[in-house]
XYZ file of C-alpha atoms in Angstrom:
774
model
C -0.220 -0.082 -0.019
C 1.493 3.441 -1.001
C 2.125 5.909 2.049
C -0.464 9.326 1.666
C 2.676 11.731 1.855
C 4.046 9.687 -1.231
C -0.009 9.597 -3.099
C -0.007 13.861 -2.418
C 3.970 14.014 -3.606
C 2.869 12.831 -6.769
C -0.918 14.340 -6.960
C -0.169 17.659 -5.846
C -0.232 20.730 -8.413
C 3.588 21.202 -8.973
C 2.982 25.549 -9.230
C 1.046 25.260 -6.106
C 3.441 23.301 -4.045
C 3.569 25.964 -1.547
C 0.370 26.525 -1.003
C -0.699 22.619 0.007
C -0.863 22.028 3.657
C 3.132 21.053 4.476
C 2.101 17.172 5.671
C 6.031 16.259 6.126
C 6.503 18.930 8.891
C 2.831 18.206 10.745
C 4.466 14.602 10.622
C 7.795 15.286 12.544
C 6.019 17.659 15.263
C 4.052 14.086 15.562
C 7.159 12.225 15.824
C 8.079 14.854 18.344
C 5.659 14.628 20.036
C 5.894 10.769 20.468
C 9.443 11.175 21.331
C 8.382 13.177 23.986
C 6.627 10.364 25.711
C 9.178 7.944 25.899
C 11.656 9.043 28.245
C 8.997 9.374 30.741
C 7.494 5.392 30.237
C 10.678 4.409 30.167
C 11.550 6.322 33.461
C 8.737 4.972 35.474
C 9.883 1.095 34.432
C 13.908 1.854 35.251
C 13.277 0.685 38.801
C 11.754 -2.390 38.716
C 9.980 -3.616 41.989
C 10.755 -7.682 42.474
C 8.462 -7.316 45.441
C 5.532 -6.777 43.278
C 3.885 -10.056 41.956
C 2.212 -10.681 38.134
C -1.160 -10.148 39.427
C 0.001 -6.707 41.057
C 1.632 -6.256 37.202
C -2.469 -7.265 35.989
C -3.941 -4.869 38.034
C -1.890 -2.068 37.633
C -2.377 -2.346 33.937
C -6.042 -2.862 33.726
C -6.219 0.618 36.273
C -4.443 2.536 33.468
C -6.989 1.161 30.572
C -10.231 2.201 33.023
C -8.549 5.415 33.832
C -8.320 6.071 30.228
C -11.551 5.275 29.192
C -13.242 7.820 31.886
C -11.048 10.480 30.783
C -12.099 10.237 27.221
C -15.413 9.968 27.722
C -15.931 13.084 29.807
C -12.753 14.296 27.711
C -12.134 13.754 24.501
C -14.325 16.576 22.867
C -13.352 19.551 24.613
C -9.757 18.383 24.852
C -9.397 21.851 22.560
C -11.824 24.627 21.405
C -11.070 26.709 17.418
C -12.248 29.356 17.569
C -12.459 31.387 13.943
C -11.871 35.245 13.719
C -12.424 37.738 10.918
C -10.033 40.500 9.687
C -10.630 44.184 10.201
C -12.415 44.007 6.756
C -14.238 41.113 7.368
C -12.752 39.291 4.097
C -10.320 36.670 5.697
C -11.448 33.720 8.087
C -8.391 32.797 10.906
C -8.143 29.578 12.769
C -6.870 30.055 16.214
C -6.829 26.847 18.872
C -6.882 27.028 23.010
C -5.917 23.838 24.926
C -8.702 23.048 27.084
C -6.638 20.164 28.812
C -2.785 20.283 29.451
C -0.933 17.469 28.271
C 2.409 15.286 29.379
C 4.396 16.820 26.407
C 2.140 20.611 26.534
C 5.020 22.480 24.384
C 5.025 20.362 21.622
C 1.352 19.533 21.204
C 1.028 23.442 21.293
C 3.242 24.109 18.564
C 1.696 21.190 16.601
C -1.493 23.000 17.120
C 0.143 26.221 16.461
C 1.514 25.083 13.059
C -1.742 22.972 11.941
C -3.741 26.504 11.853
C -1.283 27.863 10.214
C -1.396 25.410 7.625
C -5.102 25.693 7.412
C -5.435 29.558 7.367
C -2.902 29.417 4.691
C -4.837 26.607 2.479
C -8.062 29.393 3.026
C -6.754 32.166 2.199
C -5.011 30.904 -0.853
C -8.211 28.712 -2.095
C -10.750 32.752 -1.964
C -8.020 34.404 -3.759
C -8.110 31.800 -6.493
C -11.578 30.965 -6.653
C -12.139 34.913 -6.751
C -9.718 35.054 -9.610
C -11.164 32.347 -11.415
C -14.513 33.898 -11.119
C -13.611 37.179 -12.264
C -12.363 35.261 -15.113
C -15.285 33.466 -16.015
C -17.544 36.532 -15.535
C -15.071 38.360 -18.495
C -15.392 35.900 -20.323
C -19.257 35.635 -20.359
C -18.884 39.309 -21.247
C -16.796 38.348 -23.985
C -19.026 35.469 -25.266
C -22.168 37.622 -25.089
C -20.132 40.200 -27.040
C -19.256 37.566 -29.642
C -22.881 36.066 -30.024
C -24.441 39.723 -30.467
C -22.194 40.338 -33.418
C -22.960 36.920 -34.871
C -26.502 37.921 -34.530
C -25.902 40.929 -36.633
C -23.794 38.942 -39.172
C -26.586 36.961 -39.578
C -29.186 39.487 -40.617
C -26.322 41.416 -42.327
C -26.554 38.503 -44.618
C -29.890 37.494 -44.559
C -30.748 40.749 -45.668
C -28.337 41.299 -48.388
C -29.238 37.242 -49.621
C -33.181 36.637 -49.302
C -33.267 33.895 -51.095
C -30.729 31.739 -49.315
C -32.259 29.755 -46.018
C -31.776 30.990 -42.765
C -30.834 29.489 -39.538
C -32.423 31.364 -36.453
C -29.901 30.452 -34.073
C -27.819 32.225 -31.567
C -24.731 30.827 -33.573
C -25.788 30.625 -37.210
C -22.677 29.252 -39.123
C -20.196 31.435 -41.300
C -20.116 31.775 -44.965
C -17.010 31.396 -46.583
C -17.269 33.114 -50.040
C -18.197 36.492 -47.947
C -15.407 38.899 -46.442
C -17.028 42.008 -46.353
C -17.755 44.607 -43.912
C -20.192 43.603 -41.510
C -20.612 47.164 -39.403
C -21.534 48.604 -41.821
C -23.845 46.274 -43.062
C -25.196 46.804 -40.117
C -25.473 50.728 -40.320
C -27.181 50.016 -43.390
C -29.782 47.730 -41.737
C -30.304 50.861 -39.485
C -31.125 53.246 -41.960
C -33.408 50.929 -44.348
C -35.279 50.254 -40.972
C -36.403 53.588 -40.338
C -38.823 53.377 -43.617
C -40.254 50.287 -42.347
C -42.888 49.771 -39.969
C -41.309 46.456 -38.140
C -38.389 45.907 -35.920
C -36.146 43.309 -36.956
C -34.083 41.001 -34.840
C -30.470 43.044 -35.850
C -32.390 46.329 -34.099
C -33.374 44.384 -31.238
C -29.848 43.529 -30.782
C -28.126 46.802 -31.305
C -31.030 48.620 -28.905
C -29.890 46.009 -25.934
C -26.228 46.238 -26.772
C -26.905 50.615 -26.845
C -28.506 50.011 -23.809
C -25.663 48.558 -22.200
C -23.623 51.650 -23.155
C -22.136 50.184 -26.433
C -23.340 51.519 -30.101
C -22.144 50.850 -34.097
C -20.652 54.294 -35.420
C -18.152 54.220 -37.980
C -17.469 50.832 -38.257
C -16.810 49.777 -34.872
C -18.934 49.517 -31.668
C -18.467 52.709 -29.287
C -19.433 53.579 -25.927
C -21.125 56.595 -25.366
C -21.328 58.639 -22.367
C -24.709 60.245 -20.500
C -24.744 63.217 -23.065
C -24.361 60.464 -25.822
C -20.867 61.851 -26.784
C -18.940 58.677 -27.683
C -16.384 57.679 -24.584
C -14.946 54.501 -25.535
C -14.837 52.328 -28.246
C -14.861 48.487 -27.900
C -12.085 46.592 -30.873
C -11.421 43.077 -31.792
C -7.866 42.810 -30.369
C -7.184 39.750 -32.862
C -2.617 39.429 -31.760
C -0.570 38.934 -34.770
C 0.974 36.338 -34.363
C 2.133 34.643 -37.350
C 2.480 36.817 -40.855
C -0.345 36.960 -42.181
C -1.776 38.356 -38.990
C 1.343 40.454 -38.656
C 0.713 41.965 -41.957
C -3.023 42.680 -42.158
C -2.961 44.393 -38.686
C -0.191 46.894 -40.006
C -2.388 47.443 -43.430
C -5.403 47.448 -41.210
C -3.662 50.105 -38.999
C -2.652 52.124 -41.593
C -5.485 51.848 -43.735
C -8.090 52.735 -41.391
C -6.310 55.120 -38.785
C -5.244 57.427 -41.963
C -7.362 56.946 -44.514
C -10.999 55.094 -44.196
C -11.536 55.277 -40.935
C -9.255 57.002 -37.763
C -11.388 55.164 -34.692
C -10.917 51.622 -35.398
C -10.613 48.462 -37.350
C -13.753 47.204 -38.753
C -15.218 43.966 -37.857
C -14.178 40.932 -40.713
C -15.075 37.914 -40.712
C -11.889 36.546 -40.356
C -11.833 38.327 -37.384
C -14.837 37.243 -35.484
C -13.429 33.374 -36.382
C -9.905 34.448 -34.561
C -12.104 35.999 -31.617
C -14.352 32.679 -31.455
C -11.079 30.454 -31.147
C -9.319 33.022 -28.291
C -12.452 32.645 -26.231
C -13.024 28.646 -26.632
C -9.595 28.446 -25.343
C -10.076 30.948 -22.963
C -12.876 28.486 -21.486
C -10.659 25.600 -21.689
C -8.029 27.332 -19.615
C -10.928 28.514 -16.977
C -12.442 24.721 -17.016
C -8.729 23.705 -16.253
C -8.201 26.244 -13.043
C -10.996 24.828 -11.730
C -10.465 21.173 -11.882
C -7.102 22.473 -10.191
C -8.898 24.081 -7.277
C -11.496 20.734 -6.754
C -7.807 18.638 -7.145
C -6.577 21.328 -4.538
C -9.159 20.975 -2.097
C -9.817 17.469 -2.045
C -6.004 16.567 -1.200
C -5.432 19.295 1.480
C -8.971 17.713 3.097
C -7.713 14.305 2.811
C -3.783 15.584 4.312
C -5.867 17.163 7.241
C -7.982 14.609 7.903
C -4.806 11.918 7.556
C -2.325 14.212 10.417
C -5.260 14.320 12.502
C -5.884 10.959 12.772
C -2.057 10.447 13.595
C -2.654 12.680 16.325
C -5.086 10.866 18.011
C -3.253 7.358 17.871
C 0.234 8.754 19.166
C -1.638 11.638 21.993
C -4.022 8.298 22.973
C -6.862 11.172 22.593
C -9.461 11.735 20.618
C -8.612 15.180 19.884
C -9.530 15.320 16.600
C -12.972 15.771 16.070
C -13.104 18.996 17.017
C -10.870 20.241 14.745
C -11.733 18.258 11.729
C -14.961 20.066 12.433
C -14.178 22.887 11.589
C -11.642 21.844 8.651
C -15.229 20.998 7.128
C -17.070 24.147 8.000
C -13.750 25.898 6.402
C -14.142 27.528 3.129
C -11.805 25.737 1.154
C -14.143 22.198 1.372
C -17.722 24.129 1.812
C -17.691 26.680 -0.982
C -19.427 25.143 -3.747
C -19.110 27.434 -6.089
C -16.116 25.669 -8.350
C -18.779 22.694 -8.158
C -21.153 25.026 -10.209
C -19.576 26.924 -12.483
C -17.750 23.787 -13.560
C -21.191 22.194 -14.531
C -21.732 26.068 -16.197
C -18.694 26.212 -18.197
C -19.617 22.489 -19.060
C -22.505 23.494 -20.351
C -21.765 26.872 -22.235
C -18.996 24.957 -23.839
C -21.136 22.301 -25.255
C -23.701 24.983 -26.316
C -21.631 27.558 -27.759
C -18.343 25.186 -29.193
C -19.161 21.769 -29.820
C -22.851 21.935 -31.200
C -24.649 20.879 -28.328
C -22.544 17.755 -28.381
C -21.017 16.903 -24.893
C -18.954 14.256 -25.800
C -16.832 16.642 -28.142
C -16.662 19.452 -25.853
C -15.420 16.989 -23.494
C -12.313 15.894 -25.718
C -11.479 20.063 -24.983
C -12.165 20.260 -21.840
C -10.653 16.588 -20.144
C -8.391 15.932 -22.854
C -7.296 12.297 -22.033
C -3.460 11.649 -21.083
C -1.302 9.949 -22.481
C -0.686 5.908 -20.900
C 2.828 4.609 -20.584
C 2.732 1.520 -22.761
C 4.652 -1.154 -22.308
C 5.127 -2.017 -25.412
C 6.934 0.823 -26.184
C 9.124 -0.548 -23.283
C 10.070 -3.670 -25.280
C 10.493 -2.092 -28.440
C 12.874 0.277 -26.972
C 15.038 -3.056 -25.881
C 14.792 -4.918 -29.132
C 15.809 -1.716 -31.055
C 18.684 -0.971 -28.405
C 19.678 -4.453 -28.669
C 19.807 -4.602 -32.636
C 21.953 -1.449 -32.287
C 24.321 -2.650 -30.433
C 24.336 -5.964 -32.608
C 24.514 -3.730 -36.175
C 27.235 -1.458 -34.768
C 29.240 -4.242 -33.805
C 28.938 -6.112 -37.530
C 29.591 -2.826 -39.097
C 33.198 -1.970 -36.696
C 34.596 -5.416 -37.985
C 33.584 -4.561 -41.926
C 34.823 -1.401 -41.396
C 37.924 -2.946 -40.618
C 38.137 -5.604 -42.472
C 37.341 -3.175 -45.483
C 40.240 -0.647 -44.681
C 37.455 1.925 -44.200
C 39.022 4.271 -41.754
C 42.571 3.358 -43.003
C 45.029 6.303 -44.761
C 45.431 4.385 -47.797
C 41.687 4.528 -48.687
C 39.956 6.517 -51.508
C 38.047 10.000 -49.141
C 35.378 9.413 -51.151
C 33.532 7.553 -48.174
C 34.682 10.202 -46.056
C 33.328 12.751 -47.872
C 29.612 11.965 -49.221
C 28.900 8.620 -47.191
C 30.489 9.927 -43.311
C 28.396 13.252 -43.715
C 24.762 11.845 -43.760
C 25.184 9.473 -41.373
C 26.916 12.016 -38.746
C 23.256 13.537 -39.503
C 21.675 10.919 -38.250
C 23.559 10.156 -35.244
C 24.136 13.472 -34.058
C 19.925 13.692 -34.576
C 19.938 10.723 -32.729
C 21.838 11.728 -29.555
C 20.243 14.896 -29.520
C 16.922 12.885 -29.585
C 18.183 10.619 -26.607
C 19.272 13.593 -24.576
C 15.539 14.880 -24.763
C 14.574 11.615 -23.480
C 16.971 11.969 -20.522
C 15.409 15.384 -19.593
C 11.750 14.477 -19.925
C 13.066 11.859 -17.602
C 14.602 14.420 -15.183
C 11.307 16.800 -15.664
C 9.222 13.670 -14.511
C 10.483 12.251 -11.675
C 11.500 15.834 -10.445
C 8.197 16.824 -11.276
C 8.539 20.067 -13.533
C 5.346 20.452 -16.128
C 7.688 20.862 -18.436
C 3.986 20.392 -20.709
C 2.751 23.450 -18.963
C 6.145 25.506 -19.970
C 5.690 24.486 -23.707
C 1.904 24.387 -23.652
C 1.848 20.998 -25.118
C -1.312 19.177 -25.636
C -1.189 16.044 -22.095
C -2.879 13.930 -25.111
C -0.253 14.432 -27.837
C 2.613 15.168 -25.657
C 5.657 12.433 -26.261
C 7.332 10.909 -23.157
C 10.361 9.706 -22.303
C 10.339 6.253 -23.665
C 8.796 7.508 -26.568
C 11.965 9.592 -26.974
C 14.375 6.881 -26.435
C 12.346 4.922 -29.151
C 12.434 7.345 -31.668
C 16.629 7.259 -31.122
C 17.141 4.214 -31.019
C 14.786 3.307 -33.845
C 16.291 5.823 -35.968
C 20.209 4.921 -35.347
C 18.994 1.620 -35.958
C 17.839 2.254 -39.567
C 21.078 4.302 -40.371
C 23.208 1.525 -38.604
C 21.854 -1.167 -40.531
C 22.259 1.220 -44.238
C 26.013 1.441 -42.915
C 26.299 -2.163 -43.015
C 24.303 -2.580 -46.629
C 26.635 -0.083 -47.695
C 29.893 -1.993 -46.607
C 28.617 -5.184 -47.812
C 27.553 -3.770 -51.480
C 31.109 -1.730 -51.207
C 32.427 -4.796 -50.544
C 30.598 -7.319 -53.529
C 32.466 -4.419 -56.353
C 29.031 -2.349 -56.803
C 29.575 0.527 -58.409
C 30.400 3.442 -56.278
C 27.997 5.251 -57.958
C 24.951 3.104 -56.579
C 26.228 2.384 -53.615
C 26.968 5.920 -52.214
C 22.923 7.117 -53.253
C 21.845 4.907 -50.446
C 22.695 7.094 -47.713
C 21.064 10.037 -50.031
C 17.696 7.674 -50.238
C 18.534 7.148 -46.722
C 17.996 10.970 -46.244
C 14.677 11.299 -48.529
C 12.923 8.583 -46.859
C 13.284 10.171 -43.344
C 12.128 13.700 -45.045
C 9.121 11.561 -46.609
C 8.803 10.533 -42.981
C 8.695 13.874 -41.210
C 5.827 15.675 -43.383
C 3.997 12.078 -43.922
C 0.620 12.681 -43.554
C -0.978 9.361 -42.076
C -1.241 8.914 -38.490
C 2.392 7.393 -37.758
C 5.420 7.466 -35.694
C 3.982 9.994 -33.874
C 2.173 12.385 -36.450
C 1.485 15.351 -33.674
C 4.873 15.491 -32.508
C 6.095 15.732 -36.501
C 3.969 18.302 -37.074
C 4.295 20.061 -34.052
C 8.653 20.223 -34.677
C 7.478 21.597 -38.274
C 5.423 24.127 -36.992
C 7.784 25.306 -34.398
C 10.579 25.171 -37.174
C 8.621 27.554 -39.706
C 7.794 29.670 -36.609
C 12.161 30.140 -36.231
C 12.457 30.610 -40.056
C 10.075 33.192 -40.241
C 10.747 34.616 -36.614
C 10.261 38.408 -36.916
C 6.442 37.385 -38.051
C 5.602 35.198 -35.189
C 4.717 35.846 -31.892
C 7.655 33.793 -29.812
C 6.670 31.024 -27.101
C 9.156 29.579 -25.185
C 8.964 25.971 -27.495
C 10.046 28.430 -30.087
C 13.291 29.784 -28.478
C 13.805 26.493 -27.184
C 13.565 24.467 -30.315
C 16.401 27.485 -31.605
C 18.754 27.534 -29.015
C 18.390 23.818 -29.853
C 19.855 24.465 -33.782
C 22.858 26.419 -32.141
C 24.041 23.481 -30.834
C 23.666 21.100 -33.743
C 25.415 23.880 -36.787
C 27.682 20.821 -36.948
C 24.628 19.722 -38.509
C 23.403 21.537 -40.580
C 26.402 21.922 -42.558
C 27.028 18.751 -42.808
C 23.462 18.455 -44.667
C 25.314 21.330 -47.025
C 28.116 18.791 -47.715
C 25.455 16.207 -48.395
C 23.521 18.307 -50.230
C 26.550 19.705 -52.356
C 27.910 15.955 -53.408
C 24.460 14.384 -54.033
C 23.955 17.236 -56.782
C 27.264 16.636 -57.992
C 27.011 13.083 -58.564
C 23.561 12.066 -59.916
C 22.792 15.583 -60.925
C 26.378 16.322 -62.838
C 25.951 20.174 -62.068
C 29.233 20.288 -60.575
C 32.693 19.154 -59.636
C 32.696 17.190 -56.482
C 36.176 19.097 -55.828
C 34.122 22.289 -55.877
C 32.105 20.497 -52.486
C 35.170 21.861 -50.285
C 36.711 24.911 -52.064
C 34.454 26.773 -54.602
C 33.089 30.403 -53.719
C 29.398 29.106 -53.592
C 30.364 26.377 -50.693
C 31.792 29.224 -48.658
C 29.153 31.633 -48.827
C 26.326 29.141 -47.921
C 28.846 27.970 -44.748
C 28.998 31.410 -43.417
C 25.114 31.706 -44.029
C 24.914 28.074 -42.101
C 27.328 29.195 -39.345
C 25.395 32.125 -39.131
C 21.516 31.400 -39.270
C 20.527 29.840 -36.132
C 21.815 33.004 -34.023
C 20.940 34.915 -36.401
C 17.006 33.531 -35.634
C 17.793 33.419 -32.591
C 18.096 37.374 -32.295
C 15.405 37.998 -34.403
C 12.931 36.140 -32.091
C 14.804 38.475 -29.161
C 14.069 41.541 -31.286
C 10.406 40.103 -31.857
C 10.247 39.433 -27.793
C 11.364 43.477 -26.987
C 8.697 44.333 -29.409
C 5.934 42.628 -27.959
C 7.171 43.169 -24.416
C 9.645 46.046 -24.275
C 11.756 44.431 -22.036
C 15.281 45.307 -22.233
C 16.618 42.300 -21.255
C 15.597 40.894 -24.381
C 17.660 43.402 -26.470
C 20.771 42.401 -24.298
C 19.968 38.626 -25.044
C 20.412 39.678 -28.771
C 23.382 41.111 -28.199
C 24.977 37.400 -26.673
C 23.797 35.961 -30.340
C 25.174 38.493 -32.484
C 28.539 38.138 -30.221
C 28.344 34.319 -31.299
C 27.174 35.164 -35.076
C 30.821 37.302 -34.942
C 32.786 34.639 -33.477
C 31.631 31.815 -35.862
C 32.099 33.841 -38.528
C 35.607 34.527 -37.691
C 35.929 30.352 -36.999
C 35.397 30.110 -40.188
C 37.521 32.353 -42.001
C 39.997 31.166 -39.823
C 39.699 27.879 -40.993
C 40.782 29.396 -44.618
C 43.150 32.000 -44.112
C 45.741 30.414 -41.475
C 47.571 33.560 -40.216
C 48.366 35.906 -36.672
C 45.796 38.173 -37.821
C 42.547 35.913 -38.158
C 44.187 34.076 -35.358
C 44.103 37.192 -32.737
C 40.458 38.376 -33.917
C 39.364 34.522 -33.448
C 40.774 34.995 -30.143
C 39.511 37.724 -28.721
C 35.805 37.194 -30.326
C 35.227 33.638 -29.094
C 36.018 34.895 -25.262
C 34.193 37.473 -25.220
C 30.502 35.435 -26.678
C 31.824 32.974 -24.582
C 31.845 35.175 -21.380
C 28.854 36.982 -22.545
C 27.367 33.054 -22.928
C 28.938 31.604 -19.907
C 27.027 34.943 -17.414
C 23.710 34.626 -19.705
C 23.959 31.056 -18.787
C 24.517 31.245 -14.875
C 22.581 34.027 -14.111
C 19.792 34.582 -16.264
C 18.852 31.114 -17.784
C 19.982 29.310 -14.486
C 19.160 31.742 -12.070
C 22.394 31.151 -10.889
C 25.640 33.305 -9.178
C 22.904 35.069 -6.223
C 25.451 35.863 -3.819
C 22.994 36.501 -1.253
C 21.223 33.492 -1.569
C 20.894 30.604 1.203
C 22.826 28.411 -1.585
C 25.427 29.881 -1.816
C 26.224 31.284 -5.330
C 23.457 29.540 -6.473
C 19.428 30.553 -5.925
C 17.126 29.586 -2.665
C 15.177 26.933 -4.378
C 16.217 23.843 -5.702
C 14.594 20.808 -6.993
C 17.324 18.495 -6.466
C 18.531 17.739 -2.949
C 22.079 17.575 -3.691
C 24.033 21.080 -4.085
C 27.471 19.445 -5.291
C 25.547 18.686 -8.763
C 24.725 22.314 -9.356
C 28.229 22.804 -8.397
C 29.814 20.447 -10.869
C 27.279 21.454 -13.501
C 28.363 24.861 -13.336
C 32.112 23.242 -13.589
C 31.288 21.200 -16.866
C 29.379 23.737 -18.968
C 32.124 26.159 -18.535
C 33.845 23.131 -20.223
C 32.082 22.636 -22.780
C 31.974 25.788 -23.640
C 35.335 26.279 -24.837
C 35.508 23.825 -26.581
C 36.122 25.657 -29.650
C 39.445 26.008 -28.618
C 40.546 22.553 -30.550
C 39.623 24.868 -33.697
C 42.073 27.297 -33.420
C 44.609 24.905 -32.177
C 44.923 23.276 -35.957
C 45.868 19.811 -34.817
C 48.659 17.159 -37.273
C 45.709 14.394 -37.378
C 45.217 12.858 -40.404
C 41.509 13.530 -42.726
C 39.987 10.617 -40.476
C 41.172 11.373 -37.717
C 40.183 15.022 -38.188
C 36.650 14.663 -39.040
C 36.117 11.519 -36.154
C 37.390 14.764 -33.531
C 35.045 17.096 -35.726
C 32.226 14.482 -35.092
C 33.567 14.235 -31.230
C 33.228 18.179 -30.818
C 30.271 18.293 -31.914
C 28.816 15.315 -29.608
C 29.835 17.166 -26.805
C 27.805 20.569 -27.554
C 24.914 18.409 -28.404
C 25.701 17.110 -24.650
C 26.024 20.613 -23.477
C 22.447 21.516 -24.485
C 20.733 19.000 -23.325
C 22.602 19.157 -19.861
C 21.613 22.776 -20.087
C 17.873 22.060 -20.917
C 16.942 20.651 -17.315
C 18.979 23.650 -15.408
C 17.028 26.223 -17.686
C 13.134 24.558 -17.724
C 13.777 23.601 -13.854
C 14.586 27.989 -13.483
C 11.366 28.072 -15.836
C 9.470 26.177 -13.400
C 10.326 27.550 -10.341
C 9.254 30.558 -11.928
C 5.812 29.685 -12.208
C 6.235 28.150 -8.993
C 6.960 32.067 -7.504
C 3.945 32.987 -8.922
C 1.462 30.002 -8.747
C 1.170 30.134 -12.257
C -0.786 26.599 -13.326
C -2.951 27.910 -15.672
C -2.201 29.779 -19.189
C -3.414 33.226 -19.613
C -5.502 33.436 -22.711
C -5.582 36.620 -24.080
C -9.120 38.031 -25.267
C -10.463 39.415 -28.395
C -12.935 42.369 -27.128
C -11.305 45.307 -25.238
C -12.077 49.159 -24.488
C -10.040 51.461 -26.112
C -9.529 55.546 -25.936
C -11.380 57.386 -28.771
C -8.569 59.495 -29.354
């Protein structure tokens, strides 16, 4: 049977951990009470009287039992008195416990109940704050939804007026017509003009009248509130964030056209904007429902924790003192309040009606997504693919030795055409393996990575899935390498067998974009979407998963350069576009090498610029400077590899040292939150997830060592071409390992920031907001 302490640790909400009852501290206090009773009992039996008989001992035992029962009958219910007080502003209730009977270990018991009162007050106050916050969110969402429904009703009436022959539905949520993208507010204004000549009042007029009673009216294509004298004061507009290139360009052109040319008072209400607004409100309702569910879990777990701890106290103290206290706990707000349950039912009904076409099953898929269950089959496949990989690798090593692949006398074609492809997949597989290790550590340390990355729990990868992808990829690659060597030993044409790496690369590209639900399609499409966001960094709103993935790309520059070499050789041999020798000395090759060395840092710098534009935080500009310095250092190293002179050596040394110091500063202080001289943990931070502090100090040293591996690139060790490529691969692998090591502490710091602010639910921006008429 699992202990409740472990069950509580597994089920509590990580971001709210500090707000839960400190069950472990209360257990320690009960142990102190138990230990305080032992010396007195041992002292009582320390001097046995040999003159007593066994009947005297029996009578003494019966007498003690009778006294305990009599004391229990008369005093158990009145041992403690729990008083409830209210603060001066009458908003919060505070519980205080008084001992009505002296205990043999009174001091320890008094401390226990004092801490129990503190925990109860803490839980109550936190529950009240979160409940009021979610209720306020719900009221705002209801207003947003009502505005959306009123606008859709007006649009529907406008469409019916313009197209009387088309069928019309009188529901509150009319379907959109995909063929019209007109200015609906102008239609609503025309309705007002035409209704002046008609005796009947349409449903549109009723909706507009209702909005005007609430202080909102339609003027010049926007909704505008009025003062009591009828003068416009505020304007209501649809605020759709520019999260992609289309919305960004549309926002700019709409602002210029409407504000400067046609309508200086606000944006027009278009069909696409209403669709985006509906999607935003739907997402906000999903997050609100999630918040109510977390609050419900918070209440039930704390109630069970109080019950368990009071029962333990009764058992240790041999009293029934928990009855009165437990009654007060059940009367407290976090247990007695039923607002959360009622509001959850209300959100379910609203979501089912307006966003799921009255299909409750469909609504529950949004509100309660199913968790991705661990499968033993995945574990079996990981073990199977690992065994195959080890076996094939041994076969490959034997064949490579027999064929003399890595000897200096062998032709360099293998290392130029085949080796880069296999290096690409090996580095990618290593990165997947490190990500699997990250997922495993994040799960074991209760870091809520799905919430941080905004991944769906139903489709998010688990560490077993990442290991399966890594081992499957490497097994396939090693198998292709074995086949390549066997065909090479059988004297097949080099032109034919050298196409195997290209075919393998093409196969994985097709698998990546495969539309069928095979081999983790949600993860593959999420990866493609994130890469698209990175490539188009200035035009997409930067999320944490976007710049996290961009940081991964800065550690895979050798992989991108291998892809460049592979592409050059494939086009040279298959399409005869150029001579293969130009893939290492041509001018175009050198220019592409510069671009590839710059691109990951350039994308990351653009993301920092976009985040500064959105948030206005100067730290993003400082972070952009880090990537600009890395770009300069990378370009200097590429140039020095071609021009080996003292001037470029000095330039490379200076730029690389500056970039490394900049990166180390940002790693330790900004990304990891370390090197705080005032921290209770010397030169770390106040909150640490890992219990062993020495791990953090060793990680700091390891990160410094792996950050300066660029020194090898300017030393120019005298080794053969094969050894040189293997050394480059080793350094690239070390950088991937460093990135995987960096990932854990980066997300740990982000998780602790969420914990510090009790962020367990996303804040979704809402579409309708009031703006000044100026």
